[in-house]
Coordinates of C-alpha atoms in Angstrom, one line a residue:
M15 CA 39.8 168.2 -184.1
S16 CA 36.3 166.9 -183.3
R17 CA 36.3 164.6 -186.4
A18 CA 39.8 163.3 -185.6
A19 CA 38.7 162.6 -182.0
D20 CA 35.6 160.7 -183.3
V21 CA 37.8 158.6 -185.6
S22 CA 40.1 157.8 -182.7
R23 CA 37.2 156.7 -180.6
I24 CA 35.8 154.5 -183.4
S25 CA 39.2 152.9 -184.0
R26 CA 39.5 152.1 -180.3
L27 CA 36.1 150.4 -180.4
F28 CA 37.2 148.2 -183.3
R29 CA 40.4 147.3 -181.5
R30 CA 38.4 146.3 -178.4
G31 CA 36.3 144.1 -180.5
A32 CA 39.4 142.1 -181.4
A33 CA 40.8 142.2 -177.9
P34 CA 38.1 142.8 -175.2
P35 CA 39.0 144.9 -172.2
A36 CA 40.4 143.0 -169.3
W37 CA 37.6 144.0 -166.9
L38 CA 35.0 142.4 -169.1
V39 CA 37.0 139.1 -169.4
V40 CA 37.4 139.1 -165.6
A41 CA 33.7 139.8 -165.0
L42 CA 32.6 137.0 -167.3
A43 CA 35.0 134.5 -165.7
C44 CA 33.9 135.5 -162.3
A45 CA 30.3 135.2 -163.2
G46 CA 30.9 131.5 -164.2
Q47 CA 32.7 130.8 -161.0
F48 CA 30.0 132.5 -158.9
L49 CA 27.4 130.1 -160.4
V50 CA 29.5 127.0 -159.7
V51 CA 30.2 128.0 -156.1
L52 CA 26.7 129.2 -155.4
D53 CA 25.1 126.0 -156.5
V54 CA 27.1 124.0 -154.0
S55 CA 25.4 125.7 -151.0
V56 CA 22.2 127.2 -152.4
V57 CA 20.4 123.8 -152.4
N58 CA 20.9 123.1 -148.7
V59 CA 18.0 125.1 -147.4
A60 CA 15.8 123.7 -150.1
L61 CA 16.4 120.1 -149.1
P62 CA 13.3 119.6 -146.9
S63 CA 11.1 121.2 -149.6
M64 CA 12.6 119.0 -152.3
R65 CA 11.9 115.9 -150.1
A66 CA 8.3 116.9 -149.5
D67 CA 7.5 117.7 -153.1
L68 CA 9.3 114.7 -154.8
G69 CA 8.7 112.1 -152.1
M70 CA 12.4 111.5 -151.5
S71 CA 13.6 109.4 -148.6
A72 CA 15.7 110.9 -145.8
P73 CA 18.8 108.9 -146.6
G74 CA 18.3 109.6 -150.3
L75 CA 18.3 113.3 -149.7
Q76 CA 22.1 113.2 -149.3
W77 CA 22.4 112.5 -153.0
V78 CA 21.1 115.9 -153.9
V79 CA 24.4 117.2 -152.5
N80 CA 26.5 114.1 -153.2
A81 CA 25.5 113.7 -156.9
Y82 CA 27.0 117.2 -157.6
A83 CA 30.0 116.8 -155.4
I84 CA 31.1 113.3 -156.7
A85 CA 30.8 114.3 -160.3
F86 CA 32.7 117.5 -159.6
A87 CA 35.4 115.8 -157.7
G88 CA 35.9 113.0 -160.2
F89 CA 36.1 115.2 -163.3
M90 CA 37.7 118.5 -162.0
L91 CA 41.3 117.6 -162.9
L92 CA 40.1 116.3 -166.3
G93 CA 38.4 119.6 -166.9
G94 CA 41.6 121.5 -166.2
R95 CA 43.5 119.3 -168.6
A96 CA 40.8 119.6 -171.3
G97 CA 41.2 123.4 -171.1
D98 CA 44.9 123.0 -171.7
L99 CA 44.4 120.9 -174.7
Y100 CA 41.2 122.2 -176.4
G101 CA 41.1 125.8 -175.2
R102 CA 40.0 127.5 -172.0
K103 CA 37.2 129.5 -173.6
R104 CA 35.9 126.4 -175.4
M105 CA 35.8 124.4 -172.1
F106 CA 34.3 127.4 -170.3
L107 CA 31.4 127.5 -172.8
V108 CA 30.9 123.7 -172.9
G109 CA 30.9 123.5 -169.1
L110 CA 28.5 126.5 -168.7
A111 CA 26.1 125.2 -171.3
L112 CA 26.0 121.8 -169.7
F113 CA 25.6 123.4 -166.2
T114 CA 22.8 125.7 -167.4
L115 CA 20.9 122.9 -169.2
A116 CA 21.2 120.6 -166.2
S117 CA 19.9 123.4 -164.0
L118 CA 16.8 123.7 -166.2
C119 CA 16.2 119.9 -166.1
G120 CA 16.7 119.8 -162.3
G121 CA 14.3 122.7 -161.8
L122 CA 11.6 120.9 -163.8
A123 CA 12.2 117.5 -162.3
Q124 CA 9.0 115.6 -161.4
D125 CA 10.7 112.7 -159.7
G126 CA 13.6 112.2 -157.3
W127 CA 15.8 110.3 -159.8
Q128 CA 15.4 113.1 -162.4
L129 CA 16.6 115.7 -159.8
L130 CA 19.6 113.5 -158.9
L131 CA 20.6 112.9 -162.5
A132 CA 20.4 116.6 -163.2
R133 CA 22.6 117.4 -160.2
A134 CA 25.2 114.9 -161.4
V135 CA 25.3 116.5 -164.8
Q136 CA 25.5 119.9 -163.1
G137 CA 28.6 118.6 -161.3
L138 CA 30.1 117.5 -164.5
G139 CA 29.5 120.9 -166.1
A140 CA 31.0 122.6 -163.1
A141 CA 34.1 120.4 -163.4
V142 CA 34.6 121.4 -167.0
L143 CA 33.8 125.1 -166.3
A144 CA 35.5 125.9 -163.1
P145 CA 39.1 125.1 -163.9
S146 CA 39.0 127.6 -166.8
T147 CA 37.8 130.5 -164.8
L148 CA 41.0 131.4 -163.0
T149 CA 43.1 130.7 -166.1
I150 CA 41.0 133.1 -168.2
V151 CA 41.5 135.7 -165.5
T152 CA 45.3 135.3 -165.3
S153 CA 45.6 135.2 -169.1
A154 CA 43.7 138.4 -169.5
V155 CA 45.8 140.5 -167.1
A156 CA 49.5 141.0 -167.2
E157 CA 51.5 139.8 -164.1
G158 CA 51.8 142.4 -161.4
A159 CA 49.5 144.6 -159.4
A160 CA 46.7 144.4 -162.0
R161 CA 46.7 140.6 -162.0
A162 CA 46.7 140.6 -158.2
R163 CA 43.6 142.8 -158.2
A164 CA 41.9 140.6 -160.7
I165 CA 42.7 137.4 -158.7
A166 CA 41.4 139.2 -155.6
T167 CA 38.2 139.9 -157.4
W168 CA 37.9 136.3 -158.5
T169 CA 38.4 135.0 -155.0
A170 CA 36.0 137.5 -153.5
V171 CA 33.3 136.6 -156.0
G172 CA 33.7 132.9 -155.1
A173 CA 33.7 133.7 -151.4
G174 CA 30.5 135.7 -151.9
G175 CA 28.8 132.9 -153.7
G176 CA 29.6 130.5 -151.0
A177 CA 28.5 132.8 -148.2
A178 CA 25.4 134.0 -150.0
G179 CA 24.2 130.5 -150.9
G180 CA 22.1 129.8 -147.9
L181 CA 20.5 133.3 -147.9
V182 CA 19.8 133.3 -151.6
G183 CA 18.3 129.8 -151.4
G184 CA 16.1 130.8 -148.4
V185 CA 14.7 133.8 -150.3
L186 CA 14.0 131.8 -153.4
V187 CA 12.3 128.9 -151.6
D188 CA 10.2 131.2 -149.4
T189 CA 9.1 133.6 -152.1
L190 CA 8.8 131.2 -155.1
S191 CA 9.6 127.4 -154.6
W192 CA 12.6 125.1 -154.2
R193 CA 12.7 124.8 -158.0
W194 CA 14.1 128.3 -158.4
V195 CA 17.3 127.5 -156.6
L196 CA 18.1 125.6 -159.8
L197 CA 16.0 127.6 -162.3
I198 CA 17.7 130.9 -161.4
N199 CA 20.9 129.5 -163.1
V200 CA 19.1 129.4 -166.4
P201 CA 18.7 133.1 -167.3
V202 CA 22.0 134.0 -165.6
G203 CA 23.8 131.2 -167.4
A204 CA 22.3 132.1 -170.7
V205 CA 23.4 135.8 -170.4
V206 CA 26.9 134.8 -169.4
L207 CA 27.1 132.2 -172.1
L208 CA 26.1 134.5 -174.9
S209 CA 28.3 137.3 -173.7
S210 CA 31.3 134.9 -173.3
L211 CA 30.7 133.5 -176.8
R212 CA 31.3 136.9 -178.3
R213 CA 33.8 138.5 -175.9
L214 CA 36.0 135.9 -174.2
P215 CA 39.5 135.3 -175.8
E216 CA 40.7 131.8 -176.5
S217 CA 43.9 130.4 -175.0
R218 CA 45.5 127.0 -174.5
A219 CA 48.7 125.6 -173.1
G220 CA 49.8 123.7 -176.3
D221 CA 50.3 120.6 -174.2
R222 CA 49.8 117.5 -176.4
R223 CA 49.3 115.0 -173.7
R224 CA 46.1 113.1 -174.0
L225 CA 43.1 113.2 -171.6
D226 CA 42.9 110.5 -169.0
L227 CA 39.2 109.9 -169.5
P228 CA 39.3 106.3 -168.2
G229 CA 40.8 107.5 -164.9
A230 CA 38.1 110.2 -164.5
V231 CA 35.3 107.7 -165.2
L232 CA 36.7 105.0 -162.9
V233 CA 37.2 107.3 -159.9
T234 CA 33.8 108.9 -160.3
A235 CA 32.0 105.6 -160.7
G236 CA 34.0 104.1 -157.8
L237 CA 33.1 106.9 -155.4
G238 CA 29.4 106.9 -156.4
V239 CA 29.0 103.1 -156.1
L240 CA 30.9 103.0 -152.8
A241 CA 28.8 105.9 -151.4
Y242 CA 25.6 104.0 -152.5
G243 CA 26.8 100.9 -150.8
I244 CA 27.4 102.8 -147.5
S245 CA 23.9 104.3 -147.7
Q246 CA 22.4 100.8 -148.1
T247 CA 23.8 99.7 -144.7
E248 CA 21.0 101.5 -142.8
A249 CA 18.2 99.7 -144.5
E250 CA 19.8 96.4 -145.4
G251 CA 22.6 95.8 -142.9
W252 CA 26.3 95.2 -143.5
T253 CA 25.9 91.6 -144.5
A254 CA 23.1 91.8 -147.1
A255 CA 23.9 91.4 -150.8
A256 CA 22.4 94.8 -151.5
T257 CA 25.1 96.3 -149.4
L258 CA 28.1 94.0 -150.0
V259 CA 27.8 94.1 -153.8
P260 CA 28.0 97.9 -154.3
L261 CA 30.7 98.1 -151.6
A262 CA 32.8 95.5 -153.3
A263 CA 32.2 97.0 -156.8
G264 CA 33.1 100.5 -155.5
L265 CA 36.4 99.3 -154.0
A266 CA 37.2 97.3 -157.2
L267 CA 36.6 100.4 -159.4
I268 CA 38.8 102.5 -157.2
A269 CA 41.5 99.8 -157.2
L270 CA 41.3 99.7 -161.0
F271 CA 41.6 103.5 -161.1
L272 CA 44.9 103.2 -159.2
V273 CA 46.1 100.6 -161.6
V274 CA 45.2 102.7 -164.6
E275 CA 46.9 105.8 -163.0
A276 CA 50.1 103.8 -162.4
R277 CA 50.3 102.6 -166.0
T278 CA 49.0 105.5 -168.2
A279 CA 51.5 107.9 -169.8
A280 CA 49.5 111.0 -168.7
P281 CA 47.6 110.1 -165.5
L282 CA 44.9 112.2 -164.1
M283 CA 46.4 111.7 -160.6
P284 CA 50.2 111.0 -160.8
L285 CA 50.7 108.5 -158.0
G286 CA 54.4 109.4 -157.8
L287 CA 53.5 112.7 -156.2
F288 CA 52.4 110.9 -153.1
R289 CA 56.0 109.8 -152.4
A290 CA 56.6 113.2 -150.9
R291 CA 55.6 113.2 -147.3
A292 CA 54.1 116.6 -147.3
V293 CA 51.8 115.8 -150.3
S294 CA 50.6 112.4 -149.0
S295 CA 50.1 113.5 -145.4
A296 CA 48.3 116.8 -146.3
N297 CA 46.0 114.9 -148.7
A298 CA 45.2 112.3 -146.1
A299 CA 44.5 115.0 -143.5
M300 CA 42.3 117.0 -145.9
F301 CA 40.4 113.8 -146.8
L302 CA 39.6 113.3 -143.1
S303 CA 38.8 116.9 -142.5
G304 CA 36.5 117.1 -145.5
S305 CA 34.7 113.9 -144.5
A306 CA 33.5 115.6 -141.3
M307 CA 33.2 119.3 -142.3
F308 CA 31.3 118.6 -145.5
C309 CA 28.4 117.4 -143.4
M310 CA 28.0 120.5 -141.3
W311 CA 25.7 122.5 -143.5
F312 CA 23.6 119.5 -144.5
F313 CA 22.6 118.6 -141.0
M314 CA 22.4 122.2 -139.7
T315 CA 19.8 123.1 -142.3
L316 CA 17.8 119.9 -141.7
Y317 CA 17.9 120.5 -137.9
A318 CA 16.8 124.2 -138.3
Q319 CA 13.9 123.3 -140.5
N320 CA 12.8 119.8 -139.5
V321 CA 13.3 120.2 -135.8
L322 CA 13.2 123.9 -134.9
G323 CA 10.6 124.8 -137.5
Y324 CA 12.6 127.5 -139.2
T325 CA 11.4 128.6 -142.7
P326 CA 14.0 128.3 -145.5
L327 CA 14.7 132.0 -145.3
E328 CA 15.2 131.8 -141.5
A329 CA 17.5 128.8 -141.9
G330 CA 19.6 130.7 -144.4
L331 CA 19.8 133.8 -142.2
A332 CA 20.7 131.6 -139.2
L333 CA 23.8 130.2 -140.9
V334 CA 25.1 133.6 -142.1
P335 CA 27.4 133.9 -139.0
S336 CA 29.0 130.6 -139.9
S337 CA 29.6 131.7 -143.4
L338 CA 31.3 134.8 -142.2
A339 CA 33.4 132.7 -139.7
V340 CA 34.9 130.5 -142.4
L341 CA 35.8 133.7 -144.4
L342 CA 37.5 135.0 -141.3
G343 CA 39.4 131.8 -140.7
S344 CA 40.6 131.4 -144.2
K345 CA 41.8 135.0 -144.3
S346 CA 43.5 134.8 -140.9
A347 CA 45.4 131.5 -141.5
P348 CA 48.2 133.1 -143.7
R349 CA 48.9 135.6 -140.9
F350 CA 49.4 132.9 -138.3
M351 CA 51.4 130.5 -140.5
P352 CA 54.7 132.4 -140.5
V353 CA 54.6 132.6 -136.7
L354 CA 53.2 129.2 -135.7
G355 CA 54.0 127.1 -138.8
A356 CA 51.5 125.6 -141.2
R357 CA 51.2 122.3 -139.3
N358 CA 50.4 123.9 -136.0
V359 CA 47.8 126.2 -137.6
A360 CA 46.1 123.2 -139.2
V361 CA 46.1 121.4 -135.9
I362 CA 44.6 124.4 -134.0
G363 CA 42.0 124.8 -136.6
T364 CA 40.9 121.2 -136.5
L365 CA 40.8 121.2 -132.7
L366 CA 38.6 124.3 -132.8
A367 CA 36.3 122.6 -135.3
A368 CA 36.1 119.5 -133.2
V369 CA 35.1 121.6 -130.2
G370 CA 32.3 123.1 -132.3
F371 CA 31.2 119.6 -133.5
G372 CA 31.1 118.4 -129.9
W373 CA 29.1 121.4 -128.8
Q374 CA 26.7 121.0 -131.7
S375 CA 26.1 117.3 -130.7
L376 CA 24.5 118.6 -127.5
M377 CA 21.5 120.0 -129.5
T378 CA 18.0 119.5 -128.3
A379 CA 14.6 119.4 -129.9
R380 CA 13.8 122.8 -128.4
G381 CA 17.2 124.4 -129.1
D382 CA 18.1 128.0 -128.5
Y383 CA 19.6 129.7 -131.6
L384 CA 22.6 131.3 -129.9
T385 CA 23.8 128.1 -128.1
E386 CA 22.7 125.4 -130.5
I387 CA 23.2 126.9 -133.9
M388 CA 25.2 130.2 -134.0
F389 CA 28.1 129.7 -131.6
P390 CA 28.9 126.1 -132.4
G391 CA 28.5 126.9 -136.1
I392 CA 31.0 129.7 -135.8
L393 CA 33.5 127.4 -134.1
M394 CA 33.1 124.7 -136.7
M395 CA 33.5 127.0 -139.7
L396 CA 36.2 129.2 -138.1
G397 CA 38.2 126.0 -137.6
A398 CA 37.5 124.8 -141.1
G399 CA 38.8 128.1 -142.5
L400 CA 42.0 127.8 -140.4
T401 CA 42.6 124.2 -141.4
A402 CA 42.2 124.2 -145.2
T403 CA 44.7 126.9 -146.1
P404 CA 47.8 125.5 -144.3
L405 CA 47.0 122.0 -145.5
A406 CA 47.0 123.3 -149.1
A407 CA 50.2 125.1 -148.4
L408 CA 51.9 122.1 -147.0
A409 CA 50.9 119.9 -149.9
T410 CA 52.1 122.4 -152.4
S411 CA 55.4 122.8 -150.5
G412 CA 56.1 119.1 -151.1
A413 CA 55.8 119.4 -154.8
A414 CA 58.2 120.5 -157.5
P415 CA 57.5 124.1 -158.8
G416 CA 56.0 122.8 -162.0
E417 CA 53.6 120.5 -160.1
A418 CA 52.3 123.0 -157.6
G419 CA 49.1 123.7 -159.4
L420 CA 48.5 120.0 -159.9
V421 CA 49.0 119.2 -156.2
S422 CA 46.6 122.1 -155.3
G423 CA 44.0 120.4 -157.5
L424 CA 44.7 117.1 -155.9
I425 CA 44.2 118.3 -152.4
N426 CA 40.8 119.8 -153.4
T427 CA 39.9 116.5 -155.0
S428 CA 40.9 114.7 -151.8
R429 CA 38.7 117.0 -149.7
T430 CA 35.7 116.7 -151.9
M431 CA 36.0 112.9 -152.2
G432 CA 36.3 112.7 -148.4
G433 CA 33.3 114.9 -148.0
S434 CA 31.2 112.8 -150.4
L435 CA 32.0 109.6 -148.6
G436 CA 31.7 111.3 -145.2
L437 CA 28.2 112.5 -146.0
A438 CA 27.2 109.0 -147.0
V439 CA 28.5 107.6 -143.7
M440 CA 27.1 110.4 -141.5
S441 CA 23.7 110.3 -143.2
T442 CA 23.5 106.5 -142.7
I443 CA 24.5 106.9 -139.0
A444 CA 21.9 109.6 -138.4
A445 CA 19.1 107.7 -140.2
A446 CA 19.8 104.5 -138.2
R447 CA 19.8 106.4 -134.9
T448 CA 16.6 108.3 -135.8
A449 CA 14.9 105.0 -136.7
R450 CA 15.8 103.4 -133.4
A451 CA 14.8 106.4 -131.4
A452 CA 11.5 106.7 -133.2
G453 CA 10.7 103.0 -132.6
G454 CA 8.8 102.8 -135.9
G455 CA 6.7 105.9 -135.0
G456 CA 8.1 108.2 -137.7
G457 CA 10.7 110.9 -137.6
T458 CA 9.6 112.9 -134.5
P459 CA 11.7 116.1 -133.7
E460 CA 13.2 114.3 -130.7
A461 CA 14.2 111.3 -132.9
L462 CA 15.6 113.4 -135.6
T463 CA 17.6 115.4 -133.1
E464 CA 19.2 112.2 -131.8
G465 CA 20.2 111.2 -135.3
Y466 CA 21.7 114.6 -136.1
A467 CA 23.5 114.8 -132.7
L468 CA 25.1 111.4 -133.3
A469 CA 26.4 112.6 -136.7
F470 CA 28.0 115.6 -135.1
R471 CA 29.6 113.4 -132.4
T472 CA 31.0 111.1 -135.0
G473 CA 32.3 114.1 -136.9
A474 CA 34.1 115.3 -133.8
G475 CA 35.7 111.9 -133.4
V476 CA 36.8 112.0 -137.0
L477 CA 38.4 115.4 -136.6
L478 CA 40.2 114.3 -133.4
G479 CA 41.6 111.4 -135.4
G480 CA 42.7 114.0 -138.0
V481 CA 44.5 115.9 -135.3
V482 CA 46.5 112.8 -134.4
L483 CA 47.3 112.2 -138.0
M484 CA 48.5 115.7 -138.5
V485 CA 50.7 115.7 -135.4
V486 CA 52.3 112.4 -136.3
W487 CA 52.6 112.7 -140.1
L488 CA 52.6 116.3 -141.3
P489 CA 56.1 118.0 -141.7
W490 CA 57.3 119.8 -138.6
G491 CA 58.8 123.2 -138.2
K492 CA 57.7 126.8 -138.8
G493 CA 59.5 126.8 -142.1
A494 CA 56.8 124.8 -143.8
G495 CA 54.4 127.7 -143.4
P496 CA 56.3 130.8 -144.6
A497 CA 58.0 129.0 -147.4
V498 CA 54.7 128.4 -149.1
A499 CA 52.7 131.4 -147.9
G500 CA 52.8 132.9 -151.4
V501 CA 51.5 129.8 -153.0
S502 CA 48.6 129.4 -150.6
G503 CA 47.5 133.0 -150.7
V504 CA 44.9 132.5 -153.5
S505 CA 43.9 129.2 -152.1
A506 CA 43.2 130.8 -148.7
S507 CA 40.8 133.3 -150.2
A508 CA 39.0 130.9 -152.5
D509 CA 38.7 128.4 -149.7
G510 CA 36.9 131.0 -147.6
E511 CA 33.9 130.8 -149.7
V512 CA 33.1 127.5 -148.4
V513 CA 30.8 124.8 -149.6
V514 CA 29.0 122.9 -148.7
D515 CA 29.3 122.8 -149.5
G516 CA 28.3 123.5 -146.8
D517 CA 31.9 122.0 -145.5
A518 CA 29.5 120.6 -145.9
V519 CA 29.8 124.1 -147.3
V520 CA 33.4 124.4 -146.7
G521 CA 33.9 121.1 -148.4
A522 CA 31.9 121.7 -151.4
E523 CA 32.3 125.4 -152.1
G524 CA 35.9 125.8 -151.2
A525 CA 36.5 122.8 -153.4
A526 CA 34.9 124.5 -156.3
S527 CA 37.0 127.7 -156.1
R528 CA 40.3 126.2 -155.1
S529 CA 39.9 123.3 -157.6
A530 CA 39.6 126.0 -160.2
E531 CA 42.8 127.5 -158.9
G532 CA 44.6 124.2 -158.6
A533 CA 43.7 122.8 -162.0
A534 CA 43.8 126.2 -163.7
S535 CA 46.9 127.7 -162.2
R536 CA 48.9 124.8 -163.7
S537 CA 47.3 125.6 -167.1
A538 CA 47.8 129.4 -166.7
E539 CA 51.5 129.2 -165.9
G540 CA 53.3 131.3 -168.5
T541 CA 50.2 132.0 -170.5
A542 CA 49.5 135.6 -169.5
S543 CA 48.7 137.7 -172.6
T544 CA 49.8 141.3 -172.8
S545 CA 47.2 141.9 -175.5
F546 CA 44.6 142.1 -172.7
E547 CA 46.5 144.4 -170.3
K548 CA 44.0 147.3 -170.9

């Protein structure tokens, strides 16, 4: 009996070698997603240290965040399609290897341009990696309660990465140096990469459509050049050639992108989707929302460290309540949508965030933590969590069933693109106001505070404009909410991790997770493999 039992156990081990257990597949996919989401927010508390060490300018500091976000936004849909064509495991490995190598280069950077280049390559790696993570999870577990638990694990890991980013970054900067917010990815990425190489199964959709590489390159280049032109306005003015040339070039590249998308057989962004009112209005609203909320974490961390004198760890701890608030908002939104309707929940969330932005704009150079960081931060991020989920639900409700995943990816692209351009605008506005307030005397705490406060006032105005757009353009009626509640469930959870992005975290981190869902759920449709049910 004992020998028979041993033989049975050995045979099971061999079978598992061919078909790895589902829990291991889910764990590896979640580890990759955690890295992508964490890296959106973990750099925020390290920004002042990066600037001091590498001699970066204050306006140029935005590119530490934007280089990652623009590359991620421009290539995320392409990454999802590449997984369909060439295999999800293969793209997961390529993206993770690129991300890990770029992290090493960024951590060893000796000049500002080297860091920015590494961050852009990180964004490209994340765009290739992230869309495969959810598809790998759903392919490994059969549909039903087990898959629901696996997806819940995936979203929780993403949310944890977003919420923990500021705290992890603060600990690393305080105990080691800013370089470790990037270098920490190297050993973790290497372990996940080697394990995934041996244990992850391969899958693909069998779709023979080609990749729209020209579209991805054009939209990414257009966004980057346009954001650069906006950042030049503070130093050169709006009429200088150094400003007008990149602005015109950026607009021309985006226009060319639209032409390519209208004519290609397999577009990255099918323009016909925007004929549906729900899709076009929700994407426009998400663009405006992201353009304001993406900036929150960026300016809050600078205010805490540059003005109030917080250490990186103290700044990370100070923003923990805001991280928890966005989780609460994103988890609560699906409960309110059947009662109030998706449009009304989005409006309420945006109004709440606008109040938070307005409150934050009253900051002073000797601010109190409770009234000038914690409470306004909670309002901003609670509103962000309440807003993103119903907008994603409305956009998806306006699409055909086979296009739901694509539309989910598009709305995440819209938010990240809006956040990238919004950060460029807000950083320029803040820098110009600080320069005028300082009168050539350098960035005093009072002058910096005036610049940050103006950025938050501008953000409040943008959000109020978003409210008007939602009231006028978004579909009416409670039916819009409940009809799509099931579709938005995973989006709600993933969005709660926020990034950072920060919205700045919401914008960046939520985009990372939900982009994975959006691009990957399309790929995952119908690909669940019963061989990994165990």
